[in-house]
mmCIF file of C-alpha atoms in Angstrom:
data_model
loop_
_atom_site.group_PDB
_atom_site.id
_atom_site.type_symbol
_atom_site.label_atom_id
_atom_site.label_comp_id
_atom_site.label_asym_id
_atom_site.label_seq_id
_atom_site.Cartn_x
_atom_site.Cartn_y
_atom_site.Cartn_z
ATOM 1 C CA MET A 252 134.703 69.362 -134.843
ATOM 2 C CA ALA A 253 138.261 70.431 -136.019
ATOM 3 C CA ASP A 254 139.270 66.747 -135.743
ATOM 4 C CA ARG A 255 136.537 64.216 -136.630
ATOM 5 C CA ARG A 256 138.910 61.160 -135.669
ATOM 6 C CA LEU A 257 139.137 62.506 -132.276
ATOM 7 C CA GLN A 258 135.536 62.761 -131.641
ATOM 8 C CA VAL A 259 135.191 59.189 -133.130
ATOM 9 C CA PHE A 260 137.791 57.645 -131.369
ATOM 10 C CA HIS A 261 136.393 59.401 -127.708
ATOM 11 C CA THR A 262 132.468 57.950 -128.673
ATOM 12 C CA VAL A 263 134.180 54.447 -129.322
ATOM 13 C CA ALA A 264 135.909 54.780 -125.913
ATOM 14 C CA LYS A 265 133.225 55.951 -123.959
ATOM 15 C CA LEU A 266 130.939 53.034 -125.309
ATOM 16 C CA LEU A 267 133.708 50.277 -125.682
ATOM 17 C CA SER A 268 131.675 49.445 -128.756
ATOM 18 C CA PHE A 269 132.533 49.999 -132.554
ATOM 19 C CA THR A 270 128.688 49.216 -133.376
ATOM 20 C CA LYS A 271 127.438 51.594 -130.766
ATOM 21 C CA ALA A 272 129.714 54.149 -131.553
ATOM 22 C CA ALA A 273 128.282 54.043 -135.231
ATOM 23 C CA ASP A 274 124.823 54.076 -134.433
ATOM 24 C CA THR A 275 125.621 57.181 -131.836
ATOM 25 C CA LEU A 276 127.487 58.851 -134.682
ATOM 26 C CA HIS A 277 125.114 58.061 -137.333
ATOM 27 C CA MET A 278 127.866 56.202 -139.449
ATOM 28 C CA THR A 279 128.493 52.754 -140.711
ATOM 29 C CA GLN A 280 131.027 50.801 -138.669
ATOM 30 C CA PRO A 281 133.563 50.547 -141.220
ATOM 31 C CA ALA A 282 133.796 53.866 -141.107
ATOM 32 C CA VAL A 283 134.500 54.264 -137.732
ATOM 33 C CA THR A 284 137.041 51.766 -137.796
ATOM 34 C CA PHE A 285 138.929 53.662 -140.587
ATOM 35 C CA GLN A 286 138.758 56.705 -138.486
ATOM 36 C CA VAL A 287 140.298 55.263 -135.320
ATOM 37 C CA LYS A 288 142.719 53.323 -137.413
ATOM 38 C CA GLN A 289 144.071 56.570 -138.989
ATOM 39 C CA LEU A 290 144.076 57.851 -135.088
ATOM 40 C CA GLU A 291 146.120 55.102 -134.459
ATOM 41 C CA GLU A 292 148.536 55.369 -137.567
ATOM 42 C CA GLN A 293 149.067 59.369 -136.612
ATOM 43 C CA PHE A 294 150.099 58.108 -132.790
ATOM 44 C CA ASN A 295 151.987 54.766 -134.308
ATOM 45 C CA THR A 296 150.039 52.810 -131.387
ATOM 46 C CA ARG A 297 147.262 50.686 -130.813
ATOM 47 C CA LEU A 298 144.814 52.354 -128.952
ATOM 48 C CA PHE A 299 142.142 49.492 -128.277
ATOM 49 C CA ASP A 300 142.953 45.954 -127.566
ATOM 50 C CA ARG A 301 140.542 43.993 -129.525
ATOM 51 C CA THR A 302 140.233 40.063 -127.784
ATOM 52 C CA HIS A 303 137.185 37.622 -128.080
ATOM 53 C CA ASN A 304 134.545 40.224 -129.588
ATOM 54 C CA ARG A 305 135.710 42.753 -126.750
ATOM 55 C CA ILE A 306 137.497 45.674 -126.940
ATOM 56 C CA SER A 307 139.561 47.657 -124.355
ATOM 57 C CA LEU A 308 141.737 50.797 -124.084
ATOM 58 C CA THR A 309 145.601 50.440 -124.124
ATOM 59 C CA GLU A 310 147.474 52.503 -122.146
ATOM 60 C CA ALA A 311 148.038 55.033 -124.829
ATOM 61 C CA GLY A 312 144.305 54.678 -125.516
ATOM 62 C CA MET A 313 143.356 55.735 -121.902
ATOM 63 C CA VAL A 314 146.308 58.776 -122.405
ATOM 64 C CA VAL A 315 144.219 59.384 -125.567
ATOM 65 C CA TYR A 316 140.872 59.213 -123.989
ATOM 66 C CA GLU A 317 141.437 61.615 -121.004
ATOM 67 C CA TYR A 318 142.704 64.423 -123.310
ATOM 68 C CA SER A 319 139.769 63.917 -125.709
ATOM 69 C CA GLU A 320 137.075 64.427 -122.836
ATOM 70 C CA ARG A 321 139.317 67.382 -122.144
ATOM 71 C CA ILE A 322 139.566 68.606 -125.789
ATOM 72 C CA ILE A 323 135.359 67.898 -126.819
ATOM 73 C CA SER A 324 134.652 69.903 -123.179
ATOM 74 C CA LEU A 325 136.580 72.654 -124.423
ATOM 75 C CA TYR A 326 135.297 72.687 -127.865
ATOM 76 C CA THR A 327 132.139 72.781 -127.033
ATOM 77 C CA GLU A 328 132.408 75.583 -124.306
ATOM 78 C CA MET A 329 134.122 77.700 -126.886
ATOM 79 C CA SER A 330 131.239 76.945 -129.244
ATOM 80 C CA ASN A 331 128.609 77.862 -126.561
ATOM 81 C CA ARG A 332 130.416 81.382 -125.567
ATOM 82 C CA VAL A 333 130.854 82.506 -129.019
ATOM 83 C CA GLY A 334 127.055 81.198 -129.925
ATOM 84 C CA GLU A 335 126.299 83.554 -126.894
ATOM 85 C CA MET A 336 128.274 86.399 -128.250
ATOM 86 C CA THR A 337 126.270 86.113 -131.617
ATOM 87 C CA GLY A 338 122.949 84.747 -130.643
ATOM 88 C CA ASP A 339 123.480 81.744 -132.891
ATOM 89 C CA LEU A 340 122.424 78.828 -130.956
ATOM 90 C CA ARG A 341 123.277 75.293 -132.897
ATOM 91 C CA GLY A 342 125.078 72.233 -131.846
ATOM 92 C CA TYR A 343 124.163 68.721 -130.415
ATOM 93 C CA LEU A 344 122.225 67.611 -127.584
ATOM 94 C CA LEU A 345 121.700 64.474 -126.346
ATOM 95 C CA ILE A 346 118.662 63.650 -124.551
ATOM 96 C CA GLY A 347 117.203 60.517 -122.746
ATOM 97 C CA ALA A 348 113.683 59.883 -121.499
ATOM 98 C CA SER A 349 111.889 57.282 -119.574
ATOM 99 C CA THR A 350 109.353 55.706 -121.963
ATOM 100 C CA THR A 351 106.150 57.385 -120.644
ATOM 101 C CA ILE A 352 107.688 60.749 -121.133
ATOM 102 C CA ALA A 353 108.949 59.971 -124.725
ATOM 103 C CA GLU A 354 105.976 58.557 -125.855
ATOM 104 C CA TYR A 355 103.426 61.256 -124.432
ATOM 105 C CA MET A 356 105.064 64.495 -123.771
ATOM 106 C CA LEU A 357 108.127 64.997 -125.619
ATOM 107 C CA PRO A 358 107.390 64.677 -129.260
ATOM 108 C CA ARG A 359 105.492 67.907 -129.053
ATOM 109 C CA VAL A 360 108.170 69.446 -127.109
ATOM 110 C CA LEU A 361 110.809 68.596 -129.273
ATOM 111 C CA GLY A 362 109.179 69.247 -132.385
ATOM 112 C CA ASP A 363 108.338 73.162 -131.414
ATOM 113 C CA PHE A 364 112.244 73.400 -129.933
ATOM 114 C CA LYS A 365 113.284 72.153 -133.584
ATOM 115 C CA MET A 366 111.080 74.695 -135.315
ATOM 116 C CA LYS A 367 112.439 77.782 -133.182
ATOM 117 C CA TYR A 368 116.095 76.070 -133.167
ATOM 118 C CA PRO A 369 116.194 74.471 -136.361
ATOM 119 C CA ASP A 370 120.285 74.325 -136.092
ATOM 120 C CA VAL A 371 120.169 72.356 -133.021
ATOM 121 C CA GLN A 372 120.249 68.527 -133.641
ATOM 122 C CA VAL A 373 118.363 66.309 -130.817
ATOM 123 C CA ARG A 374 119.051 63.059 -130.683
ATOM 124 C CA LEU A 375 116.762 61.112 -128.294
ATOM 125 C CA HIS A 376 117.498 57.787 -126.101
ATOM 126 C CA VAL A 377 114.491 55.818 -124.720
ATOM 127 C CA GLY A 378 114.234 53.509 -121.823
ATOM 128 C CA ASN A 379 112.917 52.993 -118.317
ATOM 129 C CA THR A 380 113.764 55.402 -115.516
ATOM 130 C CA ASP A 381 116.830 53.251 -114.472
ATOM 131 C CA LYS A 382 118.544 53.020 -117.632
ATOM 132 C CA ILE A 383 118.234 56.791 -118.308
ATOM 133 C CA VAL A 384 119.471 57.507 -115.234
ATOM 134 C CA HIS A 385 122.444 55.039 -115.841
ATOM 135 C CA MET A 386 123.351 56.722 -119.067
ATOM 136 C CA ILE A 387 123.679 59.930 -117.251
ATOM 137 C CA GLU A 388 125.817 58.598 -114.499
ATOM 138 C CA ASP A 389 128.377 57.279 -117.525
ATOM 139 C CA ASN A 390 127.894 60.393 -119.791
ATOM 140 C CA SER A 391 126.317 58.652 -122.673
ATOM 141 C CA ILE A 392 123.776 61.637 -122.950
ATOM 142 C CA ASP A 393 123.836 65.119 -121.564
ATOM 143 C CA LEU A 394 120.673 65.310 -120.206
ATOM 144 C CA GLY A 395 117.768 63.094 -119.038
ATOM 145 C CA LEU A 396 114.161 63.516 -118.453
ATOM 146 C CA VAL A 397 112.532 61.091 -116.173
ATOM 147 C CA GLU A 398 109.518 60.250 -113.495
ATOM 148 C CA GLY A 399 110.009 59.867 -109.823
ATOM 149 C CA LEU A 400 113.260 60.828 -107.171
ATOM 150 C CA ILE A 401 116.554 60.349 -107.999
ATOM 151 C CA THR A 402 118.813 59.534 -105.355
ATOM 152 C CA ASN A 403 122.272 59.883 -106.652
ATOM 153 C CA LYS A 404 123.788 62.479 -105.045
ATOM 154 C CA SER A 405 126.032 62.998 -107.624
ATOM 155 C CA LEU A 406 123.573 64.283 -110.265
ATOM 156 C CA ALA A 407 121.667 67.112 -110.455
ATOM 157 C CA THR A 408 117.835 67.488 -110.844
ATOM 158 C CA LEU A 409 115.617 70.179 -111.893
ATOM 159 C CA LYS A 410 111.639 69.472 -111.335
ATOM 160 C CA CYS A 411 109.792 70.117 -114.697
ATOM 161 C CA CYS A 412 106.086 69.675 -114.099
ATOM 162 C CA MET A 413 103.574 67.277 -111.788
ATOM 163 C CA ASP A 414 102.028 64.326 -113.239
ATOM 164 C CA SER A 415 99.183 63.041 -111.640
ATOM 165 C CA MET A 416 98.087 59.041 -111.277
ATOM 166 C CA VAL A 417 94.590 57.371 -111.877
ATOM 167 C CA VAL A 418 93.434 54.014 -111.882
ATOM 168 C CA ILE A 419 92.385 52.709 -114.968
ATOM 169 C CA ALA A 420 89.974 49.564 -115.914
ATOM 170 C CA GLU A 421 88.068 48.600 -118.748
ATOM 171 C CA PRO A 422 84.463 50.398 -118.994
ATOM 172 C CA ASP A 423 82.343 48.603 -117.227
ATOM 173 C CA HIS A 424 84.339 47.862 -114.373
ATOM 174 C CA PRO A 425 83.167 47.798 -110.770
ATOM 175 C CA LEU A 426 85.641 50.503 -110.161
ATOM 176 C CA GLY A 427 83.511 52.881 -112.503
ATOM 177 C CA ALA A 428 80.426 53.446 -109.328
ATOM 178 C CA HIS A 429 83.301 55.129 -107.391
ATOM 179 C CA GLU A 430 84.475 58.803 -106.935
ATOM 180 C CA GLY A 431 87.878 57.657 -106.413
ATOM 181 C CA VAL A 432 89.925 54.431 -105.422
ATOM 182 C CA THR A 433 91.799 53.824 -102.459
ATOM 183 C CA ALA A 434 94.799 51.398 -102.217
ATOM 184 C CA GLN A 435 93.212 48.825 -100.366
ATOM 185 C CA GLU A 436 90.619 48.145 -102.863
ATOM 186 C CA LEU A 437 93.243 47.586 -105.288
ATOM 187 C CA LEU A 438 93.849 44.300 -103.475
ATOM 188 C CA ASP A 439 90.243 43.062 -104.701
ATOM 189 C CA TYR A 440 91.031 43.058 -108.115
ATOM 190 C CA PRO A 441 93.825 41.521 -110.514
ATOM 191 C CA PHE A 442 96.796 44.078 -111.179
ATOM 192 C CA VAL A 443 98.720 44.608 -114.323
ATOM 193 C CA SER A 444 102.141 46.485 -113.534
ATOM 194 C CA ARG A 445 105.031 47.957 -115.324
ATOM 195 C CA GLU A 446 108.368 46.254 -114.903
ATOM 196 C CA GLU A 447 111.326 46.504 -112.559
ATOM 197 C CA GLY A 448 113.216 49.675 -113.054
ATOM 198 C CA SER A 449 110.270 51.563 -114.307
ATOM 199 C CA GLY A 450 109.247 55.299 -112.631
ATOM 200 C CA THR A 451 105.618 54.082 -113.012
ATOM 201 C CA ARG A 452 106.476 51.051 -110.846
ATOM 202 C CA GLU A 453 108.598 52.673 -108.431
ATOM 203 C CA VAL A 454 106.215 55.407 -107.612
ATOM 204 C CA THR A 455 103.190 53.091 -107.566
ATOM 205 C CA MET A 456 105.120 50.939 -104.648
ATOM 206 C CA GLU A 457 106.205 53.659 -102.925
ATOM 207 C CA TYR A 458 102.512 55.089 -102.598
ATOM 208 C CA LEU A 459 101.309 51.602 -101.342
ATOM 209 C CA HIS A 460 104.041 51.536 -98.560
ATOM 210 C CA GLN A 461 103.073 55.447 -97.503
ATOM 211 C CA VAL A 462 99.394 54.133 -97.303
ATOM 212 C CA GLY A 463 100.440 51.227 -95.150
ATOM 213 C CA VAL A 464 99.533 48.572 -97.847
ATOM 214 C CA ASP A 465 101.863 45.250 -98.731
ATOM 215 C CA ALA A 466 102.418 45.521 -102.489
ATOM 216 C CA ASN A 467 103.297 41.678 -102.137
ATOM 217 C CA ASP A 468 99.457 41.779 -101.659
ATOM 218 C CA LEU A 469 98.554 42.781 -105.194
ATOM 219 C CA HIS A 470 97.323 40.130 -107.338
ATOM 220 C CA ILE A 471 100.033 40.959 -110.043
ATOM 221 C CA THR A 472 99.206 39.252 -113.233
ATOM 222 C CA MET A 473 101.069 40.511 -115.665
ATOM 223 C CA GLU A 474 104.363 42.957 -115.773
ATOM 224 C CA LEU A 475 104.789 44.970 -118.978
ATOM 225 C CA GLY A 476 107.584 46.945 -120.401
ATOM 226 C CA SER A 477 105.272 50.203 -121.634
ATOM 227 C CA PRO A 478 102.576 52.070 -120.917
ATOM 228 C CA GLU A 479 100.682 51.030 -124.492
ATOM 229 C CA ALA A 480 100.947 47.265 -123.326
ATOM 230 C CA VAL A 481 99.667 48.119 -119.845
ATOM 231 C CA LYS A 482 96.807 49.651 -121.407
ATOM 232 C CA GLY A 483 96.513 46.837 -123.710
ATOM 233 C CA ALA A 484 96.071 44.366 -121.205
ATOM 234 C CA VAL A 485 93.637 46.417 -119.091
ATOM 235 C CA GLU A 486 91.402 47.105 -122.186
ATOM 236 C CA GLY A 487 91.656 43.229 -122.652
ATOM 237 C CA GLY A 488 89.877 42.911 -119.401
ATOM 238 C CA LEU A 489 93.548 41.285 -117.610
ATOM 239 C CA GLY A 490 93.357 43.576 -114.629
ATOM 240 C CA VAL A 491 93.528 47.414 -113.011
ATOM 241 C CA ALA A 492 96.562 49.550 -113.246
ATOM 242 C CA ILE A 493 97.949 52.780 -112.213
ATOM 243 C CA VAL A 494 99.106 55.192 -114.823
ATOM 244 C CA SER A 495 100.352 58.164 -115.978
ATOM 245 C CA GLU A 496 96.821 60.610 -116.544
ATOM 246 C CA THR A 497 98.598 61.878 -119.927
ATOM 247 C CA THR A 498 98.906 58.565 -121.269
ATOM 248 C CA VAL A 499 95.490 57.471 -121.168
ATOM 249 C CA LEU A 500 93.603 60.823 -123.329
ATOM 250 C CA LYS A 501 92.856 59.013 -126.154
ATOM 251 C CA GLU A 502 91.130 55.885 -124.377
ATOM 252 C CA LEU A 503 89.056 58.344 -122.090
ATOM 253 C CA ALA A 504 87.885 60.298 -125.101
ATOM 254 C CA LEU A 505 87.005 56.822 -127.096
ATOM 255 C CA GLY A 506 85.397 55.294 -124.330
ATOM 256 C CA THR A 507 87.815 52.166 -123.979
ATOM 257 C CA LEU A 508 88.985 52.384 -120.819
ATOM 258 C CA LEU A 509 87.370 54.532 -117.525
ATOM 259 C CA ALA A 510 90.105 56.328 -115.312
ATOM 260 C CA ARG A 511 89.539 57.027 -111.471
ATOM 261 C CA PRO A 512 91.767 59.212 -109.170
ATOM 262 C CA LEU A 513 93.480 57.638 -106.365
ATOM 263 C CA ASN A 514 92.383 58.412 -102.544
ATOM 264 C CA PRO A 515 94.383 59.813 -101.252
ATOM 265 C CA PRO A 516 95.470 61.656 -104.442
ATOM 266 C CA LEU A 517 98.981 60.529 -106.218
ATOM 267 C CA ALA A 518 101.290 62.839 -108.167
ATOM 268 C CA ARG A 519 104.644 62.563 -109.221
ATOM 269 C CA PRO A 520 107.420 64.892 -110.693
ATOM 270 C CA TYR A 521 108.944 64.883 -113.815
ATOM 271 C CA SER A 522 112.510 65.714 -113.316
ATOM 272 C CA PHE A 523 115.509 66.772 -115.842
ATOM 273 C CA VAL A 524 118.830 64.798 -114.319
ATOM 274 C CA TYR A 525 122.155 65.767 -115.280
ATOM 275 C CA GLN A 526 125.680 65.490 -114.029
ATOM 276 C CA LYS A 527 126.320 68.449 -111.208
ATOM 277 C CA GLN A 528 130.027 68.715 -112.734
ATOM 278 C CA LYS A 529 129.852 68.859 -116.194
ATOM 279 C CA PHE A 530 129.646 71.725 -118.093
ATOM 280 C CA ARG A 531 126.179 72.806 -118.963
ATOM 281 C CA SER A 532 125.875 73.885 -122.704
ATOM 282 C CA LEU A 533 123.865 77.257 -124.105
ATOM 283 C CA VAL A 534 121.787 74.644 -126.245
ATOM 284 C CA MET A 535 121.070 72.516 -122.983
ATOM 285 C CA ASP A 536 120.220 75.887 -120.880
ATOM 286 C CA GLU A 537 117.935 76.958 -123.516
ATOM 287 C CA PHE A 538 116.456 73.754 -123.969
ATOM 288 C CA LEU A 539 115.524 73.086 -119.954
ATOM 289 C CA GLU A 540 113.875 76.406 -119.855
ATOM 290 C CA PHE A 541 111.998 75.798 -123.145
ATOM 291 C CA ALA A 542 110.849 72.363 -121.962
ATOM 292 C CA LYS A 543 109.905 73.597 -118.577
ATOM 293 C CA ASP A 544 107.835 76.342 -119.863
ATOM 294 C CA ARG A 545 105.977 73.515 -122.319
ATOM 295 C CA CYS A 546 105.504 70.719 -119.600
ATOM 296 C CA SER A 547 103.832 73.026 -116.719
ATOM 297 C CA ARG A 548 101.869 75.332 -119.453
ATOM 298 C CA ASP A 549 100.361 72.822 -121.955
ATOM 299 C CA ILE A 550 101.338 69.344 -121.566
ATOM 300 C CA LEU A 551 99.505 68.460 -117.920
ATOM 301 C CA SER A 552 96.788 70.925 -118.240
ATOM 302 C CA VAL A 553 94.801 69.301 -120.640
ATOM 303 C CA PRO A 554 91.691 68.323 -118.981
ATOM 304 C CA VAL A 555 90.962 64.573 -118.760
ATOM 305 C CA ARG A 556 87.659 63.133 -119.181
ATOM 306 C CA ARG A 557 86.998 60.458 -116.697
ATOM 307 C CA GLU A 558 84.205 58.578 -116.732
ATOM 308 C CA GLY A 559 83.757 55.383 -118.885
#
């Protein structure tokens, strides 16, 4: 970036936090403050109002932010156009991924992408599906990879692959004698659920509704914030759960859990999500194609041993 001060200012203005901007830019907070102060001295005016540990843009700050958005967008577009001509892929990509995807799918994809394109810097933010969608909406990240369907019509979605969902239980559980598990049968046992805002929880509740089971009839014993926590609770005999098939490969191999398909089956899409109106960089386009190929070819084609 020709003017580092403008990039730093833009990040602070977007996040309205010097601390969050420092984390995003991998800088110290004093360094961020210094860059913004230099820009304020250049324009001979304050760009932020600072009151009660909060900051807001001044009138001049809003003007600078508006132009900085355009300048940074044009700079990115210029870099990508030149990269297309020279075949040189470099730059930054801010990705957000839901917890399940970030923990079980993306590490291998990002590792292989980095090997192929060592000059591309990828930064990953992890949260549940709701959080990642909100980050896309406020332009905190370039690209999200989430579970389930996206209802915001201002966002573009691109299906990456399908993910099968299974019921898991401890190895000696009565469900081990079943070939498949119906939604009605889930009501007979304590149930371990993901938290509100989780894509896994959303698709589970929608599935129950579609097959005519009232989700309020589930005997939910715990609501947990990650796949690992859910698996640990099930291994500890606290109930059964519905999880992504890809999250239990290790436990099935070790025999610490059993898994059974739902009847009727349940599968959900893994989807890329991004702003419709936002310029798609060459780096983003290349990652989309690369990740989609890897997801469908490798990640979800791994056979799962379901016997307890």
